[in-house]
Short mmCIF file of C-alpha atoms and ligand atoms in Angstrom, two decimals:
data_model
loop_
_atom_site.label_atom_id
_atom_site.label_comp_id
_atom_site.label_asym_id
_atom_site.label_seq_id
_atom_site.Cartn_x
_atom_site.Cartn_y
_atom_site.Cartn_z
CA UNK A 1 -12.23 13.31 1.08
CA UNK A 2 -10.97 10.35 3.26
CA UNK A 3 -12.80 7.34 2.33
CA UNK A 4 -13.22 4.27 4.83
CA UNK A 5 -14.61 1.02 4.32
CA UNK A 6 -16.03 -0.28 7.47
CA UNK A 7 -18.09 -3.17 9.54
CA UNK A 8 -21.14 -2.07 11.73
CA UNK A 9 -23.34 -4.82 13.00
CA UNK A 10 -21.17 -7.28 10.74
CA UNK A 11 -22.43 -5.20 7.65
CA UNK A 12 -19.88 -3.86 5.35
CA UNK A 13 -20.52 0.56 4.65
CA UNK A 14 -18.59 2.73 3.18
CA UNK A 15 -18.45 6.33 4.54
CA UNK A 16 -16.42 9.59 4.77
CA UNK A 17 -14.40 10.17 7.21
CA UNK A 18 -14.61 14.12 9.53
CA UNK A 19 -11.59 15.94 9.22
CA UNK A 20 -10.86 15.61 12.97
CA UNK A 21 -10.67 11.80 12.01
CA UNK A 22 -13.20 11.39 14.79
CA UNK A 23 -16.39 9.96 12.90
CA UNK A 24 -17.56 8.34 10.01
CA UNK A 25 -20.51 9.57 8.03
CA UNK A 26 -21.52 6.31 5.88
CA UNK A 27 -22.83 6.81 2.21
CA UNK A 28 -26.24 5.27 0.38
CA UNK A 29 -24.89 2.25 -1.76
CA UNK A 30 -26.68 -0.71 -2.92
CA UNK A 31 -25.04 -4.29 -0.70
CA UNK A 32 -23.42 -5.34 -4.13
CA UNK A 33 -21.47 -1.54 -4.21
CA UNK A 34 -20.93 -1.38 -0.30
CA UNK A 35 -19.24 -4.97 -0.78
CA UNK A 36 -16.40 -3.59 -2.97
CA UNK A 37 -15.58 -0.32 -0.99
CA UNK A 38 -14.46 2.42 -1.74
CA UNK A 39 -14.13 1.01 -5.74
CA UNK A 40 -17.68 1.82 -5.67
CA UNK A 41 -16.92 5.45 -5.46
CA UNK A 42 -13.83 5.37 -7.26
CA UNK A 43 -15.65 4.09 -10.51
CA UNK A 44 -18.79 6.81 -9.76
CA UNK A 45 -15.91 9.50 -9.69
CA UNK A 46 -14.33 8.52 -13.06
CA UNK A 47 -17.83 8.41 -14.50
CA UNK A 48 -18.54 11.71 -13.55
CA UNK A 49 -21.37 10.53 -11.28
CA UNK A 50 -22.42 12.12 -8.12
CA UNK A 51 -21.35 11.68 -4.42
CA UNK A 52 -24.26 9.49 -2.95
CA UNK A 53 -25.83 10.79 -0.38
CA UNK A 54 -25.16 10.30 3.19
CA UNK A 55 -27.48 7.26 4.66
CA UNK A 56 -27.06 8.48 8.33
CA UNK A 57 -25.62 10.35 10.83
CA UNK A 58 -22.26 10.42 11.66
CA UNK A 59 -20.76 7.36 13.41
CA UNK A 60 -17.88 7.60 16.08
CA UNK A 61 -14.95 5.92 14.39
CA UNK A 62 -14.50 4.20 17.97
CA UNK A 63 -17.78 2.32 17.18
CA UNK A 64 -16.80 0.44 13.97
CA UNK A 65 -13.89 -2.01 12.43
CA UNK A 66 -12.34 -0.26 9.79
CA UNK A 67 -11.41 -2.58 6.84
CA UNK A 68 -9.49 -2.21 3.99
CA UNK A 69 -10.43 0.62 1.70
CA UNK A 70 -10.31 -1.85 -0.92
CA UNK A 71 -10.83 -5.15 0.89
CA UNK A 72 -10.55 -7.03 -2.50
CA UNK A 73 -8.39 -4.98 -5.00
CA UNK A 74 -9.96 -5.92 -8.40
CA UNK A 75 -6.71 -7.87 -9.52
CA UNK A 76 -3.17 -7.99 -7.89
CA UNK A 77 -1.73 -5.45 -6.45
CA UNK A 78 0.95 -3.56 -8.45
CA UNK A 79 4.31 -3.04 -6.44
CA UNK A 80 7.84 -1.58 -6.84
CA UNK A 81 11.31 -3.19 -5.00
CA UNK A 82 14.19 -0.73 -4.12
CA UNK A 83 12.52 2.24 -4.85
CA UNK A 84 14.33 4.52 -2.19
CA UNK A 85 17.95 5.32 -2.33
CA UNK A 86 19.22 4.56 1.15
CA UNK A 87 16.95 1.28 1.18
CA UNK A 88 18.59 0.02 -2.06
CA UNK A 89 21.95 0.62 -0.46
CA UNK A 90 21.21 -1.28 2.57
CA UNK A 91 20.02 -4.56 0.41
CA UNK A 92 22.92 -4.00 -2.49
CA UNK A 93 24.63 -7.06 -0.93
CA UNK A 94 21.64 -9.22 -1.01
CA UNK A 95 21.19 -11.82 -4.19
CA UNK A 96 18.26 -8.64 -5.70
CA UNK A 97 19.71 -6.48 -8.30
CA UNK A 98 20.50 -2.68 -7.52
CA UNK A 99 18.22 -0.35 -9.59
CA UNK A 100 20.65 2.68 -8.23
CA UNK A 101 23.85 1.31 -9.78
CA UNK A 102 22.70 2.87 -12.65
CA UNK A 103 20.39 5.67 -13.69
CA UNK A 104 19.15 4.65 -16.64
CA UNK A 105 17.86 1.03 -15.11
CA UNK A 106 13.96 0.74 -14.67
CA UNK A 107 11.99 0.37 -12.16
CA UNK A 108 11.78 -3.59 -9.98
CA UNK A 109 8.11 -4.24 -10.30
CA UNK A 110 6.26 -7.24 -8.79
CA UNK A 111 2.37 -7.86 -7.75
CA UNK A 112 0.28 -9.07 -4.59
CA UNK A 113 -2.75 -11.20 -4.67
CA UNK A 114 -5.59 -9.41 -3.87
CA UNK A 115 -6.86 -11.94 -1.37
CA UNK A 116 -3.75 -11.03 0.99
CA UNK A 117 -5.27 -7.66 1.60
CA UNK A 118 -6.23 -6.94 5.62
CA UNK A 119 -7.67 -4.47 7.54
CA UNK A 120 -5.97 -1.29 8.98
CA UNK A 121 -5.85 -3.29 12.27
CA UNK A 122 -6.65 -7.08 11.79
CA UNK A 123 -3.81 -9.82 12.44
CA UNK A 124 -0.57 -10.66 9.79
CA UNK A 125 -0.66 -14.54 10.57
CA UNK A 126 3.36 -16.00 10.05
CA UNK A 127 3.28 -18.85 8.07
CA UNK A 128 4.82 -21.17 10.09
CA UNK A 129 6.80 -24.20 9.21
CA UNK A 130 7.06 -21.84 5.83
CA UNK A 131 9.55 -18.79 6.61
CA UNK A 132 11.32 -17.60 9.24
CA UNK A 133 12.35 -14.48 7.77
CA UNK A 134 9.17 -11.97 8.14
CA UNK A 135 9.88 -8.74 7.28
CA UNK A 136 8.05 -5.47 7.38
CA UNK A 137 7.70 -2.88 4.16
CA UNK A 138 5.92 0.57 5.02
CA UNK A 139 4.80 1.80 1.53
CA UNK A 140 2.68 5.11 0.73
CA UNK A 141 0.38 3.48 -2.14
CA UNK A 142 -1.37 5.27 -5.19
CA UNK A 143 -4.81 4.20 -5.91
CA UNK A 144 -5.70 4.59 -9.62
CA UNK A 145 -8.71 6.79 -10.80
CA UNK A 146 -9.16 7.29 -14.36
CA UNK A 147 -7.80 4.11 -16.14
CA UNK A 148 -5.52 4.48 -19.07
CA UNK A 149 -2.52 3.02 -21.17
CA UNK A 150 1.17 4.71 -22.09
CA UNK A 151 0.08 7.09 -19.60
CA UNK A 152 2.69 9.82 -20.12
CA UNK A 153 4.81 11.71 -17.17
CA UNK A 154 2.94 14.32 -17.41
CA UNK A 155 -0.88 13.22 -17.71
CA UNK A 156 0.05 10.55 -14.67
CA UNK A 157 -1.12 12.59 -11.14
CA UNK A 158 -4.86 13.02 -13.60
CA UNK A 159 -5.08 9.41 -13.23
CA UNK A 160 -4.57 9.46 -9.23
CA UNK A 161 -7.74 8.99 -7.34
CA UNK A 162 -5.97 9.08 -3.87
CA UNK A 163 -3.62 7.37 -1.17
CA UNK A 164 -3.55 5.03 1.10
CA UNK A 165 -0.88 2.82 2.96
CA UNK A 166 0.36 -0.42 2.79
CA UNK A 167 2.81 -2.61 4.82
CA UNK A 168 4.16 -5.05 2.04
CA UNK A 169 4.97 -7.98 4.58
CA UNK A 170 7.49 -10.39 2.67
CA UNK A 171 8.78 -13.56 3.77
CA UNK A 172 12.37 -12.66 2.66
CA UNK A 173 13.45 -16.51 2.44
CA UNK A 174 10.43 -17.13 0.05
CA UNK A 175 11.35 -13.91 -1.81
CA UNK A 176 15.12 -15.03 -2.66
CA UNK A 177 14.30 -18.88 -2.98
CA UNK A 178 11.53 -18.51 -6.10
CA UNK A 179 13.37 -15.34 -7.49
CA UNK A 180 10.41 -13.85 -8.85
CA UNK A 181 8.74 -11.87 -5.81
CA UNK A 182 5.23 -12.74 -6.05
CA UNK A 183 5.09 -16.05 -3.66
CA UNK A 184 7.67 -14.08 -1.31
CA UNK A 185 5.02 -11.28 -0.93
CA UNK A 186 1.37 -12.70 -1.21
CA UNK A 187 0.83 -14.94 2.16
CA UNK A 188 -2.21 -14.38 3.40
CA UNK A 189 -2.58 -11.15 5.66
CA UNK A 190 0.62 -10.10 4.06
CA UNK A 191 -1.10 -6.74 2.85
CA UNK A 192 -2.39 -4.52 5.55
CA UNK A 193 -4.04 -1.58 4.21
CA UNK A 194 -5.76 1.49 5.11
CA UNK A 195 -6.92 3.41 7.35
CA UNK A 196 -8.38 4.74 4.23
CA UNK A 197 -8.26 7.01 0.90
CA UNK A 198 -7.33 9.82 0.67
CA UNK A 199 -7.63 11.61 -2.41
CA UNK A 200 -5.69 13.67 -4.48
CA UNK A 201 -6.90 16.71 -4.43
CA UNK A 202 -6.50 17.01 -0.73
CA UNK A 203 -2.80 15.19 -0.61
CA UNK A 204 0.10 15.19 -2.33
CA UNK A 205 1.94 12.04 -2.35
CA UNK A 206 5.10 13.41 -4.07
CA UNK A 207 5.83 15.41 -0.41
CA UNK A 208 5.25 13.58 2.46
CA UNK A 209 6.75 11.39 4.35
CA UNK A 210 6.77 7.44 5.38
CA UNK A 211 7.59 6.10 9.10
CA UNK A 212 7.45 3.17 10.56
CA UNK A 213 7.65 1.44 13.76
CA UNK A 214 8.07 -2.22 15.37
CA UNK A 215 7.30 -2.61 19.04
CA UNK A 216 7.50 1.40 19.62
CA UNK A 217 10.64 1.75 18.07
CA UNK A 218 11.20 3.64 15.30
CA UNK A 219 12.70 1.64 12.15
CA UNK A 220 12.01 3.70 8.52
CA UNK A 221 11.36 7.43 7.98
CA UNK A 222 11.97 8.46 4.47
CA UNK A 223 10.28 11.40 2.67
CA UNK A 224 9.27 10.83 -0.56
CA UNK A 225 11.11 12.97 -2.39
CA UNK A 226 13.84 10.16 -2.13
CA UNK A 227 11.97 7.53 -4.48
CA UNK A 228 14.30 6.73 -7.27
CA UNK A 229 11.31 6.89 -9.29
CA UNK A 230 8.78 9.41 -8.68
CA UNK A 231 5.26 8.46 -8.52
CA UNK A 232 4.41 9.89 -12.71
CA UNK A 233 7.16 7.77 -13.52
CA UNK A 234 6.10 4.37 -11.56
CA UNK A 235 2.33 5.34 -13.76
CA UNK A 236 4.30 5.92 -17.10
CA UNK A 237 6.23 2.99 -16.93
CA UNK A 238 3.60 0.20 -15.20
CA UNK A 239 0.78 1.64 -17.81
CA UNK A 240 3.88 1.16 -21.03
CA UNK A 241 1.15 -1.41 -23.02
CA UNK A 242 -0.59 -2.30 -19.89
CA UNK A 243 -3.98 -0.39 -19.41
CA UNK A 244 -4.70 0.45 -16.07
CA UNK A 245 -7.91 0.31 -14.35
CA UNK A 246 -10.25 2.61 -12.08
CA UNK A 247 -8.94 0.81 -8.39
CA UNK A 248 -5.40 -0.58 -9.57
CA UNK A 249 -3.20 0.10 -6.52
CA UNK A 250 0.58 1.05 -7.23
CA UNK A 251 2.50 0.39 -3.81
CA UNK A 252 5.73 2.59 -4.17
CA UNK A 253 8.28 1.17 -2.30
CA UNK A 254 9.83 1.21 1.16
CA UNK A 255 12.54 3.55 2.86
CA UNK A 256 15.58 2.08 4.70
CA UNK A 257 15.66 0.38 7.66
CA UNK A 258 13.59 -2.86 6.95
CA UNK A 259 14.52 -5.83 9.07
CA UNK A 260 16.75 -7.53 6.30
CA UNK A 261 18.66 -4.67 5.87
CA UNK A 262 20.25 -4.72 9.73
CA UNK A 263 23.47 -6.82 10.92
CA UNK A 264 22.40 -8.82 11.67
CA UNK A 265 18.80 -8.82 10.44
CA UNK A 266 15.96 -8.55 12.50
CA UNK A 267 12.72 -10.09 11.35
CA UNK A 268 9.42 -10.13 12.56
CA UNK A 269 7.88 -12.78 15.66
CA UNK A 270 4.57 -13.42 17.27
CA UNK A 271 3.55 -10.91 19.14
CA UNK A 272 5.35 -8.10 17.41
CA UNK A 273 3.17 -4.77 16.79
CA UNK A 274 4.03 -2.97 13.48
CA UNK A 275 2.80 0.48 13.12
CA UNK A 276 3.28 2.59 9.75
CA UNK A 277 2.35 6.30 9.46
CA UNK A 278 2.14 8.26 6.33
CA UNK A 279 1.91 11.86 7.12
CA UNK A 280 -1.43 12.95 6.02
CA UNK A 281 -3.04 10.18 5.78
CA UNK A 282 -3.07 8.38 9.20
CA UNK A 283 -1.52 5.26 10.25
CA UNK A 284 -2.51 1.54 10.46
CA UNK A 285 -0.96 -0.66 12.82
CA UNK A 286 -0.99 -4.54 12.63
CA UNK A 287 -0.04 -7.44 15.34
CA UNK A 288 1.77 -10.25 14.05
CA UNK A 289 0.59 -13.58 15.07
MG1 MG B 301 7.78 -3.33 -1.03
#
């Protein structure tokens, strides 16, 4: 299933999306479930509740404004730094720490606000007068089904519900000046998400592969298979005495070739169009203003 969360006639639905990726087919949920996305469906999944029913025909994808999946992730946003070989190589000279040095280091892991979460398509606003070093992230991102704690290795891909993408926008100034992350990442708009969920059982995040592009010209491409931690081990290690919850979103980490990491660096302006495809689950594609 691909699940969007969408606006038609300024009303928030949640749907399915056809496997052309032409239409949306919107399901029956109360306002108060609708409001929350697709965590509405995630939590009927967990509790072994039914698919509701469609409430209408299909609608021509064309015809709505695709939001966020999860337009407000039920608390911040889990997220892992240096995560990708060649991308911790590029930034081993910068003030962060190198988690590839050494094997038996653990995993960089830093949250979002939830409110910095934006559509598929909407606006990244620059906080000007604040940074001037806006950077793009392309990140495949695992959305949590069944919650749990000291999830092991092996049970982790049971507690996947699906996938989705995120651009982790960071204002790399902010990011080295407070040391800890969070500020850095959590502007508003600095979370584009989308163009929806996939889930699990149709995609498997462990093979695919993560592009991205700014103004039309191609900037990261790294398969997952290069994560320095594999997706069961970012779930073992983030759920170590921390219980996760049906909707937690884990973003993975980026490839190389993020702005920072160039000589000299090349961050983000006004006007700049960022465009990140995951393959197999779509793309979302964000103007920076
Ligand atoms: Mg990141």
């Amino acid at each position: 299933m691909r699940i969007a969360t969408f606006l038609l006639n300024g009303k928030r639905q949640v749907g399915l999306v056809s496997a052309d990726g032409k239409t949306v087919t919107p399901v029956a949920l109360t306002e108060e479930q609708a409001g929350r996305g697709a965590q509405a469906l995630i939590e009927l999944s967990v509790d072994g509740k039914a698919l509701p029913a469609p409430a209408g025909a299909a609608i021509p994808l064309s015809d709505v404004q695709l939001q966020a999946p999860l337009p407000l992730p039920r608390r911040n946003l889990w997220c892992v730094g240096r995560n990708y070989h060649a991308h911790a190589k590029e930034l081993q000279a910068s003030v962060f720490k190198d988690n590839d040095a050494n094997p038996e280091s653990w995993p960089i892991v830093f949250t979002k606000v939830p409110e910095c979460v934006v559509g598929p398509h909407d606006d990244v606003s620059i906080p000007v007068g604040v940074s001037d070093q806006i950077d793009y992230e392309a990140e495949l991102t695992v959305v949590i089904g069944k919650g749990g704690k000291n999830i092991t290795k092996a049970d982790a891909l049971k507690h996947v519900f699906g996938y989705t993408i995120v651009n982790d926008v960071t204002a790399r100034d902010v990011q080295i000046r407070h040391q800890q992350w969070d500020m850095g990442k959590s502007f508003d708009t600095f979370c584009p998400m989308g163009p929806w969920i996939v889930t699990a059982d149709e995609f498997d995040g462990t093979k695919t592969r993560v592009r991205c592009w700014v103004n039309g010209e191609l900037r990261q491409d790294g398969p997952t298979e290069n994560m320095i931690f594999d997706i069961p081990t970012l779930i073992e290690t983030i759920s170590r005495g921390i219980t996760l919850y049906p909707g937690d979103v884990i973003a993975t980490g980026t490839p190389a070739g993020v702005g920072m990491g160039m000589k000299p660096p090349r961050y983000l302006s006004a006007g700049d169009v960022v465009l990140i495809e995951v393959d197999g689950l779509g793309s979302i594609e964000n103007k920076f203003v």
